[in-house]
Short mmCIF file of C-alpha atoms (C1' of nucleotides) in Angstrom, two decimals:
data_model
loop_
_atom_site.label_atom_id
_atom_site.label_comp_id
_atom_site.label_asym_id
_atom_site.label_seq_id
_atom_site.Cartn_x
_atom_site.Cartn_y
_atom_site.Cartn_z
CA MET A 280 0.06 -0.16 0.24
CA ASP A 281 2.72 2.26 1.43
CA GLU A 282 4.94 3.80 -1.62
CA LYS A 283 8.64 2.98 -0.59
CA ARG A 284 9.79 6.49 1.27
CA VAL A 285 12.18 8.72 -0.29
CA SER A 286 15.46 8.85 2.47
CA VAL A 287 15.60 11.99 3.78
CA ALA A 288 19.27 12.48 2.24
CA VAL A 289 17.61 13.13 -1.24
CA ILE A 290 14.57 15.15 -0.29
CA LYS A 291 17.36 17.38 1.88
CA ARG A 292 19.52 17.97 -2.04
CA LEU A 293 16.43 18.20 -3.59
CA PRO A 294 16.42 21.96 -3.10
CA ARG A 295 19.87 22.48 -3.88
CA TYR A 296 19.23 20.58 -6.98
CA TYR A 297 16.83 23.46 -7.93
CA ARG A 298 18.91 26.39 -6.98
CA PHE A 299 21.95 24.78 -9.30
CA LEU A 300 18.68 24.41 -11.81
CA GLY A 301 17.59 27.69 -11.71
CA ASP A 302 21.31 29.45 -12.44
CA LEU A 303 21.85 27.16 -15.28
CA LEU A 304 18.12 28.53 -16.59
CA ASP A 305 18.92 32.47 -15.93
CA ASN A 306 22.39 31.44 -18.02
CA ASN A 307 20.00 30.74 -20.99
CA ILE A 308 21.58 26.84 -20.53
CA ASN A 309 18.76 24.47 -22.20
CA ARG A 310 20.77 21.13 -21.84
CA ILE A 311 23.18 19.24 -19.36
CA SER A 312 24.16 16.04 -18.26
CA SER A 313 24.75 14.59 -14.78
CA LYS A 314 27.84 14.77 -14.98
CA GLU A 315 28.66 18.33 -16.49
CA LEU A 316 25.65 18.99 -13.20
CA SER A 317 27.83 17.24 -10.61
CA LYS A 318 31.19 19.11 -11.73
CA LYS A 319 29.31 22.15 -10.54
CA MET A 320 27.52 20.80 -7.36
CA ASN A 321 30.59 18.60 -6.58
CA ILE A 322 28.59 15.16 -5.91
CA THR A 323 29.02 12.12 -7.98
CA ALA A 324 26.86 12.10 -11.11
CA SER A 325 25.77 8.61 -10.11
CA GLN A 326 24.43 10.14 -7.06
CA ILE A 327 22.38 13.19 -9.08
CA ARG A 328 20.57 9.83 -11.23
CA GLN A 329 20.12 8.26 -8.49
CA ASP A 330 18.18 10.79 -6.68
CA LEU A 331 16.03 12.04 -9.74
CA ASN A 332 15.32 8.25 -10.16
CA ASN A 333 13.52 8.15 -7.07
CA PHE A 334 10.61 10.34 -8.68
CA GLY A 335 10.61 10.01 -12.44
CA CYS A 336 12.67 9.63 -15.82
CA PHE A 337 13.72 12.59 -16.46
CA GLY A 338 16.70 12.71 -18.60
CA LEU A 339 17.37 11.21 -22.20
CA GLN A 340 20.00 8.81 -22.96
CA GLY A 341 22.68 9.93 -25.09
CA TYR A 342 21.37 13.82 -24.43
CA GLY A 343 21.15 14.39 -20.17
CA TYR A 344 18.44 16.53 -19.61
CA ASN A 345 16.93 19.25 -20.74
CA VAL A 346 16.81 22.01 -17.99
CA PRO A 347 13.41 24.34 -18.49
CA ASN A 348 12.17 20.66 -17.80
CA LEU A 349 13.80 19.11 -15.10
CA TYR A 350 13.54 22.31 -13.30
CA LYS A 351 9.62 22.75 -13.52
CA GLU A 352 9.38 18.71 -12.34
CA ILE A 353 11.60 19.08 -9.59
CA GLN A 354 9.22 22.18 -8.46
CA LYS A 355 6.61 19.99 -9.03
CA ILE A 356 8.20 17.43 -6.66
CA LEU A 357 9.15 19.95 -4.11
CA GLY A 358 5.38 21.41 -4.21
CA LEU A 359 6.31 24.74 -5.11
CA GLU A 360 3.43 24.74 -8.06
CA GLU A 361 0.63 24.61 -5.09
CA GLU A 362 0.05 28.22 -3.46
CA HIS A 363 1.01 27.95 0.50
CA ASN A 364 -1.02 29.97 3.46
CA MET A 365 1.39 30.83 6.25
CA ILE A 366 0.88 32.14 9.38
CA LEU A 367 3.25 33.24 11.70
CA VAL A 368 2.78 32.76 15.47
CA GLY A 369 5.28 35.18 17.57
CA VAL A 370 6.44 38.36 16.54
CA GLY A 371 10.19 38.92 17.89
CA ASN A 372 12.90 39.51 16.02
CA ILE A 373 12.94 36.16 13.74
CA GLY A 374 9.43 36.69 13.42
CA ARG A 375 9.86 40.10 11.87
CA ALA A 376 12.08 39.60 9.72
CA LEU A 377 10.48 35.97 8.01
CA ALA A 378 7.06 38.32 7.81
CA GLN A 379 8.93 40.82 6.02
CA TYR A 380 10.84 38.48 4.00
CA LYS A 381 10.46 39.38 -0.02
CA SER A 382 11.09 36.56 -1.86
CA PHE A 383 8.30 34.07 -0.13
CA GLU A 384 5.27 36.16 -1.72
CA LYS A 385 6.94 35.37 -5.37
CA ARG A 386 7.16 31.72 -4.61
CA GLY A 387 3.37 31.44 -3.94
CA PHE A 388 3.62 31.85 0.43
CA ARG A 389 2.01 33.76 1.38
CA PHE A 390 0.91 35.56 4.92
CA VAL A 391 -2.81 35.31 5.78
CA GLY A 392 -2.31 35.54 9.41
CA VAL A 393 0.49 36.95 12.36
CA PHE A 394 -0.42 36.82 16.14
CA ASP A 395 1.31 37.56 19.20
CA LYS A 396 0.45 37.92 22.81
CA ASN A 397 2.01 40.93 23.75
CA PRO A 398 -1.01 43.70 23.70
CA ASP A 399 1.29 46.38 22.89
CA LEU A 400 2.47 44.65 19.23
CA ILE A 401 -1.46 43.93 18.51
CA GLY A 402 -3.28 45.78 16.02
CA LYS A 403 0.12 47.05 14.66
CA GLU A 404 1.19 46.23 10.81
CA LEU A 405 3.44 43.91 9.98
CA GLY A 406 3.96 43.35 6.39
CA ASN A 407 0.55 43.02 5.07
CA ASN A 408 -0.78 41.93 7.94
CA LYS A 409 -2.14 43.58 11.30
CA ILE A 410 -1.14 41.32 14.26
CA ARG A 411 -3.42 39.59 15.99
CA ASP A 412 -4.29 38.10 19.51
CA ILE A 413 -2.74 34.95 19.81
CA ASN A 414 -6.09 34.39 21.72
CA ASP A 415 -7.82 34.37 18.50
CA LEU A 416 -5.68 31.74 17.05
CA SER A 417 -7.87 29.10 17.15
CA LYS A 418 -11.43 30.94 15.81
CA PHE A 419 -8.61 32.45 12.60
CA LEU A 420 -8.08 28.98 11.86
CA VAL A 421 -11.68 27.97 11.79
CA ASP A 422 -11.84 31.06 8.79
CA THR A 423 -9.17 30.35 6.97
CA GLU A 424 -7.27 27.62 5.40
CA VAL A 425 -3.56 27.57 6.98
CA ASN A 426 -1.10 24.83 5.29
CA ILE A 427 2.33 26.24 7.36
CA ALA A 428 2.29 27.89 10.74
CA VAL A 429 5.90 29.81 11.31
CA ILE A 430 6.36 29.23 14.78
CA ALA A 431 8.59 31.66 16.20
CA VAL A 432 7.69 31.70 19.89
CA PRO A 433 10.03 31.17 22.89
CA ARG A 434 10.74 27.87 23.58
CA ASN A 435 7.85 27.10 26.88
CA SER A 436 5.56 28.60 24.72
CA ALA A 437 5.77 26.22 21.49
CA SER A 438 4.02 23.41 22.62
CA LYS A 439 0.31 25.13 23.31
CA ILE A 440 0.86 26.88 19.99
CA VAL A 441 0.80 23.12 18.34
CA GLU A 442 -2.08 21.89 20.16
CA ILE A 443 -4.53 24.59 18.58
CA LEU A 444 -2.79 23.90 15.39
CA ALA A 445 -3.27 19.79 15.64
CA ILE A 446 -7.08 20.59 16.51
CA ASN A 447 -7.31 22.59 13.56
CA GLY A 448 -5.64 20.47 10.72
CA VAL A 449 -2.76 22.98 10.08
CA LYS A 450 -0.89 20.48 8.46
CA GLY A 451 2.81 22.02 8.50
CA ILE A 452 5.15 24.30 10.99
CA TRP A 453 8.02 25.58 10.71
CA ASN A 454 9.80 26.16 13.62
CA PHE A 455 12.45 28.38 14.75
CA SER A 456 11.79 28.36 18.31
CA ASN A 457 14.45 25.87 20.32
CA ALA A 458 11.82 23.42 21.33
CA GLU A 459 11.54 20.21 20.26
CA LEU A 460 8.16 19.53 19.28
CA ASP A 461 5.82 16.97 19.55
CA ILE A 462 4.09 16.80 16.72
CA PRO A 463 1.33 14.05 15.64
CA LYS A 464 1.59 11.65 13.36
CA SER A 465 -0.54 14.01 10.80
CA MET A 466 1.11 16.79 11.16
CA PHE A 467 5.08 17.82 9.56
CA CYS A 468 7.78 20.06 11.06
CA GLU A 469 10.98 21.59 9.85
CA ASN A 470 12.76 23.06 12.37
CA VAL A 471 15.40 25.53 12.20
CA TYR A 472 17.52 25.23 15.13
CA LEU A 473 20.34 29.12 14.89
CA THR A 474 21.84 27.84 17.62
CA ASP A 475 22.77 24.42 16.90
CA SER A 476 23.65 25.68 13.55
CA LEU A 477 25.99 28.21 14.42
CA MET A 478 27.48 25.92 17.59
CA THR A 479 28.46 23.00 14.63
CA LEU A 480 30.20 26.02 13.20
CA THR A 481 32.20 27.18 16.52
CA TYR A 482 33.17 23.75 16.76
CA ARG A 483 34.36 23.48 13.00
CA LEU A 484 36.66 26.35 14.16
CA HIS A 485 38.54 24.70 16.91
CA GLU A 486 37.59 21.27 15.94
CA ASP A 487 41.62 20.32 15.36
CA GLU A 488 42.58 21.52 19.30
CA ILE A 489 39.89 19.31 20.71
CA LEU A 490 40.48 16.17 18.67
CA LYS A 491 44.35 16.82 19.76
CA LYS A 492 42.96 17.13 23.19
CA TYR A 493 41.08 13.84 23.06
CA SER A 494 43.21 11.18 21.23
CA MET B 1 49.41 12.94 11.84
CA ASP B 2 45.85 14.19 11.17
CA GLU B 3 43.65 12.80 13.35
CA LYS B 4 40.37 10.64 12.56
CA ARG B 5 37.95 13.01 11.34
CA VAL B 6 34.04 13.03 13.14
CA SER B 7 31.38 12.22 10.96
CA VAL B 8 29.13 15.25 9.83
CA ALA B 9 26.37 13.01 11.39
CA VAL B 10 27.83 13.07 15.13
CA ILE B 11 28.82 16.95 15.07
CA LYS B 12 25.35 17.81 14.13
CA ARG B 13 23.76 15.59 17.01
CA LEU B 14 26.04 17.75 19.67
CA PRO B 15 24.18 20.46 19.87
CA ARG B 16 21.09 18.51 20.36
CA TYR B 17 22.68 16.76 23.12
CA TYR B 18 23.36 19.92 24.87
CA ARG B 19 20.19 20.79 25.17
CA PHE B 20 18.63 17.81 26.46
CA LEU B 21 21.40 17.56 29.21
CA GLY B 22 21.30 21.54 29.29
CA ASP B 23 17.37 20.52 30.11
CA LEU B 24 18.17 17.91 32.72
CA LEU B 25 20.12 19.96 34.78
CA ASP B 26 17.66 22.73 34.93
CA ASN B 27 15.78 19.91 36.71
CA ASN B 28 17.81 19.15 38.55
CA ILE B 29 18.72 15.60 37.50
CA ASN B 30 22.00 14.46 38.02
CA ARG B 31 22.74 11.38 36.58
CA ILE B 32 21.86 9.57 33.28
CA SER B 33 22.34 6.34 31.63
CA SER B 34 22.36 6.10 28.11
CA LYS B 35 19.22 4.27 27.38
CA GLU B 36 17.33 6.70 29.78
CA LEU B 37 18.68 9.44 27.64
CA SER B 38 18.32 7.84 24.52
CA LYS B 39 14.53 7.19 25.32
CA LYS B 40 14.02 10.67 26.05
CA MET B 41 15.68 12.01 22.71
CA ASN B 42 14.33 9.17 20.79
CA ILE B 43 17.49 7.48 19.67
CA THR B 44 19.56 4.43 20.05
CA ALA B 45 21.70 4.16 23.44
CA SER B 46 24.18 2.62 20.93
CA GLN B 47 24.45 5.34 18.94
CA ILE B 48 24.65 8.18 21.89
CA ARG B 49 27.32 5.85 23.56
CA GLN B 50 29.30 5.65 20.24
CA ASP B 51 28.47 9.67 19.42
CA LEU B 52 30.49 10.60 23.00
CA ASN B 53 33.18 8.35 22.74
CA ASN B 54 34.70 10.23 19.84
CA PHE B 55 35.77 12.30 21.79
CA GLY B 56 36.42 10.77 24.97
CA CYS B 57 35.00 8.79 28.15
CA PHE B 58 32.63 10.65 29.77
CA GLY B 59 30.73 7.66 31.84
CA LEU B 60 31.39 4.98 34.66
CA GLN B 61 30.26 1.74 34.29
CA GLY B 62 27.16 0.54 35.62
CA TYR B 63 26.53 4.25 36.79
CA GLY B 64 25.55 6.02 33.45
CA TYR B 65 26.61 9.48 32.73
CA ASN B 66 27.12 12.82 35.25
CA VAL B 67 24.74 15.27 33.65
CA PRO B 68 26.91 18.54 34.83
CA ASN B 69 29.68 17.16 33.86
CA LEU B 70 28.82 16.27 30.49
CA TYR B 71 27.27 19.28 29.86
CA LYS B 72 30.52 20.76 30.49
CA GLU B 73 32.17 18.75 28.50
CA ILE B 74 29.63 19.15 25.20
CA GLN B 75 30.05 22.47 25.86
CA LYS B 76 34.13 22.61 25.46
CA ILE B 77 33.97 19.87 22.44
CA LEU B 78 31.27 22.77 20.54
CA GLY B 79 34.04 25.39 21.63
CA LEU B 80 31.46 27.21 23.75
CA GLU B 81 33.65 28.09 26.34
CA GLU B 82 35.78 30.23 24.39
CA GLU B 83 34.42 33.92 23.27
CA HIS B 84 33.44 34.54 19.82
CA ASN B 85 33.72 37.61 18.35
CA MET B 86 31.19 38.53 15.26
CA ILE B 87 30.52 40.45 12.25
CA LEU B 88 27.29 41.03 10.79
CA VAL B 89 26.87 41.48 7.13
CA GLY B 90 23.69 42.80 5.49
CA VAL B 91 21.55 44.75 7.40
CA GLY B 92 18.42 43.33 5.93
CA ASN B 93 15.54 41.09 7.77
CA ILE B 94 17.44 38.65 8.78
CA GLY B 95 20.91 40.64 9.62
CA ARG B 96 18.81 42.63 12.21
CA ALA B 97 17.23 40.26 13.71
CA LEU B 98 19.90 38.14 14.35
CA ALA B 99 21.96 41.41 15.48
CA GLN B 100 18.86 42.05 17.67
CA TYR B 101 18.92 38.04 19.28
CA LYS B 102 19.75 38.58 22.78
CA SER B 103 20.59 35.24 23.21
CA PHE B 104 23.78 35.24 22.15
CA GLU B 105 25.19 37.79 24.46
CA LYS B 106 23.91 34.86 27.13
CA ARG B 107 26.29 32.30 25.11
CA GLY B 108 29.22 34.42 24.50
CA PHE B 109 28.57 35.56 21.45
CA ARG B 110 29.00 39.02 20.26
CA PHE B 111 28.73 41.56 17.40
CA VAL B 112 31.84 43.59 17.43
CA GLY B 113 30.56 45.21 13.65
CA VAL B 114 27.76 45.56 11.75
CA PHE B 115 28.00 46.47 7.91
CA ASP B 116 26.06 47.73 5.27
CA LYS B 117 26.46 49.58 1.62
CA ASN B 118 22.97 51.45 2.26
CA PRO B 119 24.20 54.82 2.58
CA ASP B 120 20.61 55.45 4.61
CA LEU B 121 21.72 53.07 7.12
CA ILE B 122 25.53 53.62 7.34
CA GLY B 123 25.48 55.87 10.89
CA LYS B 124 22.31 53.54 12.48
CA GLU B 125 22.43 51.86 15.67
CA LEU B 126 21.69 48.31 15.83
CA GLY B 127 21.84 46.86 19.14
CA ASN B 128 24.99 47.52 20.42
CA ASN B 129 26.24 48.93 17.19
CA LYS B 130 26.38 51.61 14.84
CA ILE B 131 26.15 50.32 11.03
CA ARG B 132 29.31 51.30 9.31
CA ASP B 133 30.15 51.42 5.79
CA ILE B 134 31.09 47.86 3.92
CA ASN B 135 33.67 49.78 2.24
CA ASP B 136 35.34 50.09 5.92
CA LEU B 137 35.32 45.98 6.39
CA SER B 138 38.84 45.77 5.55
CA LYS B 139 40.27 48.02 7.41
CA PHE B 140 37.98 47.86 10.07
CA LEU B 141 39.06 44.01 10.67
CA VAL B 142 43.27 44.85 10.47
CA ASP B 143 42.22 46.47 13.94
CA THR B 144 39.69 43.91 15.26
CA GLU B 145 39.95 40.32 15.77
CA VAL B 146 36.93 38.59 14.36
CA ASN B 147 35.87 34.86 14.57
CA ILE B 148 33.38 34.84 12.94
CA ALA B 149 31.07 36.59 10.32
CA VAL B 150 27.49 36.40 9.49
CA ILE B 151 26.41 37.00 6.08
CA ALA B 152 22.89 38.17 5.17
CA VAL B 153 23.46 40.00 2.00
CA PRO B 154 21.85 38.96 -1.69
CA ARG B 155 22.87 36.27 -3.30
CA ASN B 156 25.45 38.29 -5.79
CA SER B 157 27.38 40.29 -3.45
CA ALA B 158 28.07 37.30 -1.40
CA SER B 159 31.20 36.22 -2.88
CA LYS B 160 33.03 39.71 -2.89
CA ILE B 161 33.05 39.67 0.62
CA VAL B 162 34.13 36.54 1.69
CA GLU B 163 37.53 37.61 -0.41
CA ILE B 164 37.78 40.22 1.71
CA LEU B 165 37.17 38.07 5.27
CA ALA B 166 39.72 35.58 3.46
CA ILE B 167 42.48 37.61 3.25
CA ASN B 168 41.70 39.12 6.89
CA GLY B 169 42.41 35.80 8.13
CA VAL B 170 38.47 35.57 9.60
CA LYS B 171 38.49 32.17 9.96
CA GLY B 172 34.20 31.08 10.39
CA ILE B 173 31.28 32.36 8.30
CA TRP B 174 27.57 31.62 8.98
CA ASN B 175 26.19 32.49 5.57
CA PHE B 176 22.60 33.40 5.32
CA SER B 177 22.79 34.14 1.72
CA ASN B 178 21.38 31.49 -0.75
CA ALA B 179 24.70 31.77 -2.07
CA GLU B 180 26.97 28.26 -2.30
CA LEU B 181 30.25 30.00 -1.14
CA ASP B 182 33.48 29.27 -2.49
CA ILE B 183 35.24 29.44 0.46
CA PRO B 184 39.57 28.23 1.00
CA LYS B 185 40.23 25.40 3.01
CA SER B 186 41.85 27.23 5.74
CA MET B 187 38.04 28.66 6.69
CA PHE B 188 34.99 27.06 7.47
CA CYS B 189 31.41 27.47 6.30
CA GLU B 190 28.03 26.96 7.81
CA ASN B 191 24.69 27.67 5.70
CA VAL B 192 21.63 28.32 6.80
CA TYR B 193 19.43 28.32 3.58
CA LEU B 194 15.66 29.12 4.56
CA THR B 195 14.19 28.85 1.49
CA ASP B 196 16.01 25.50 1.51
CA SER B 197 14.37 24.59 5.04
CA LEU B 198 10.82 25.73 3.79
CA MET B 199 10.89 23.04 0.70
CA THR B 200 11.58 20.27 2.46
CA LEU B 201 8.49 21.27 4.26
CA THR B 202 6.15 21.74 1.12
CA TYR B 203 7.48 18.41 0.14
CA ARG B 204 6.35 16.66 2.73
CA LEU B 205 3.03 18.30 3.14
CA HIS B 206 2.33 16.40 -0.69
CA GLU B 207 4.48 13.36 -0.06
CA ASP B 208 1.51 10.97 -0.42
CA GLU B 209 0.78 12.66 -3.78
CA ILE B 210 4.07 12.48 -5.10
CA LEU B 211 4.95 9.14 -4.97
CA LYS B 212 1.43 7.94 -5.95
CA LYS B 213 2.22 10.12 -9.03
CA TYR B 214 5.77 8.63 -9.88
CA SER B 215 5.41 5.40 -8.69
"C1'" DT C 265 25.58 4.00 -37.14
"C1'" DA C 266 28.86 5.60 -33.44
"C1'" DG C 267 28.85 8.19 -29.32
"C1'" DA C 268 27.20 9.75 -25.79
"C1'" DT C 269 24.74 9.20 -21.88
"C1'" DT C 270 21.06 7.65 -18.79
"C1'" DG C 271 18.63 4.40 -16.16
"C1'" DT C 272 19.37 0.92 -13.04
"C1'" DT C 273 21.91 -3.21 -10.77
"C1'" DA C 274 25.95 -4.78 -8.45
"C1'" DA C 275 29.67 -3.38 -5.12
"C1'" DT C 276 31.54 -0.54 -1.75
"C1'" DC C 277 31.76 2.26 1.91
"C1'" DG C 278 30.36 4.73 6.48
"C1'" DA C 279 26.92 5.27 9.79
"C1'" DT C 280 23.46 2.85 12.85
"C1'" DT C 281 22.90 -0.80 15.94
"C1'" DA C 282 23.77 -5.06 18.72
"C1'" DA C 283 26.25 -7.64 21.90
"C1'" DC C 284 29.50 -8.20 25.05
"C1'" DA C 285 33.79 -8.39 28.08
"C1'" DA C 286 35.23 -4.22 31.28
"C1'" DT C 287 34.52 -2.68 35.50
"C1'" DC C 288 31.76 0.38 38.71
"C1'" DT D 280 29.56 -9.69 45.58
"C1'" DA D 281 25.22 -9.10 42.16
"C1'" DG D 282 23.43 -5.53 39.03
"C1'" DA D 283 23.62 -2.17 36.20
"C1'" DT D 284 25.84 0.06 32.32
"C1'" DT D 285 29.89 1.54 30.40
"C1'" DG D 286 33.21 1.46 26.32
"C1'" DT D 287 34.10 -0.96 22.13
"C1'" DT D 288 34.19 -4.67 18.82
"C1'" DA D 289 31.41 -7.15 15.51
"C1'" DA D 290 27.41 -7.44 12.50
"C1'" DT D 291 23.67 -5.55 9.97
"C1'" DC D 292 21.53 -1.60 7.24
"C1'" DG D 293 21.17 1.98 4.31
"C1'" DA D 294 23.36 5.14 1.27
"C1'" DT D 295 27.11 6.63 -1.79
"C1'" DT D 296 29.90 4.77 -6.09
"C1'" DA D 297 30.75 2.17 -10.06
"C1'" DA D 298 29.81 -0.17 -14.10
"C1'" DC D 299 27.10 -1.40 -17.85
"C1'" DA D 300 23.08 -2.60 -21.04
"C1'" DA D 301 19.47 0.25 -22.93
"C1'" DT D 302 18.75 3.88 -25.88
"C1'" DC D 303 18.85 8.07 -27.69
#
DNA sequence: TAGATTGTTAATCGATTAACAATC
DNA sequence: TAGATTGTTAATCGATTAACAATC
């Protein structure tokens, strides 16, 4: 019944393919072989072909791949042809930045609501939205279809919000809080742990020293 | 000569261990076995022990791990005991959010300089910093030790900045631009591709549909 | 047709998990 | 000492790479 799942590693590479193909398009390159692309992307041609063949046969033997076509296919695979209604929960530094990020609109991501609990913020403008009271979130979700909730609240407020989202059928969470959210199986959560990312950088900066010490 | 490198997978898990151990500390839990921790973190106990033993023997047979001690060790491994001087390049939405992010200070990350090319912004305050002219970056780096540069400029301005950083001996780059930076071997770059992250989420939201289609 | 490059199967490599002796 | 749990070696699993027949 279940299709065999595509591995996380593959899925994480898809947006990168999409970016490189976009660049090729911008440069009016119409055709590319896995070998050429592999050189540009610094991965093996085998991996490219294997990755793509999880989803279909997009190439042509003896020719390679048609760039506009492959670009379009990956776009479809990534779900970028659909419109995505998003809400923002938590108008802090990060939340504010995301709400004002211009490129989202272009790609069909639209903030349809913005929420915070701070009375000083409620009613103020943010991007195209008036900031709403977080207490009205549940009510709002009844009337408006929302695909993705961007969570940018402090660590300990996050789980309560997930509950509300779950009850109201929001399927996707883009989590910028530092919390490890407990998500029902019907939902999907993509975490952006900024401090984790920064820490892996500081690790690398003194890796040699550390490895010498513990060896 | 070279120590055997620790795999990326392990390094990416370290900050997560650090977070969980921090929680345990907050709850005054002093001792934990790999088995208990594995249950909390939803990974295998084997993996925890394997991961940690890349860096040393932090446990005690028959007892488990001392939480404060292990926390401290991971802190050291991640390089969090050192102070980190950062600069921000690019005062857009994301840059501004990062510069104002409070938690950095607490953990020893300090913005010592903030740069942009926009004359309207130069001279204005951002956090504890006056926004400087990007043209003064090179000069600034001669006088000030900088460990990490946060790059939050548009895609096509990024590579020029990397050049300047490289010449002036900045070792770490935390890249928020959409560009794939070409980095000299002496430097380390941690990328935060926000749109990539969002795309993997939209992929998941319609994965079943896509797999059915291509199966 | 000859040359190129795919899609796909098979081989290799590395990471995760299991098992267990060492030892607190 | 008996029980628990580590550190570490061995087995398994999955992902990456290589090879090649199919085919444009």
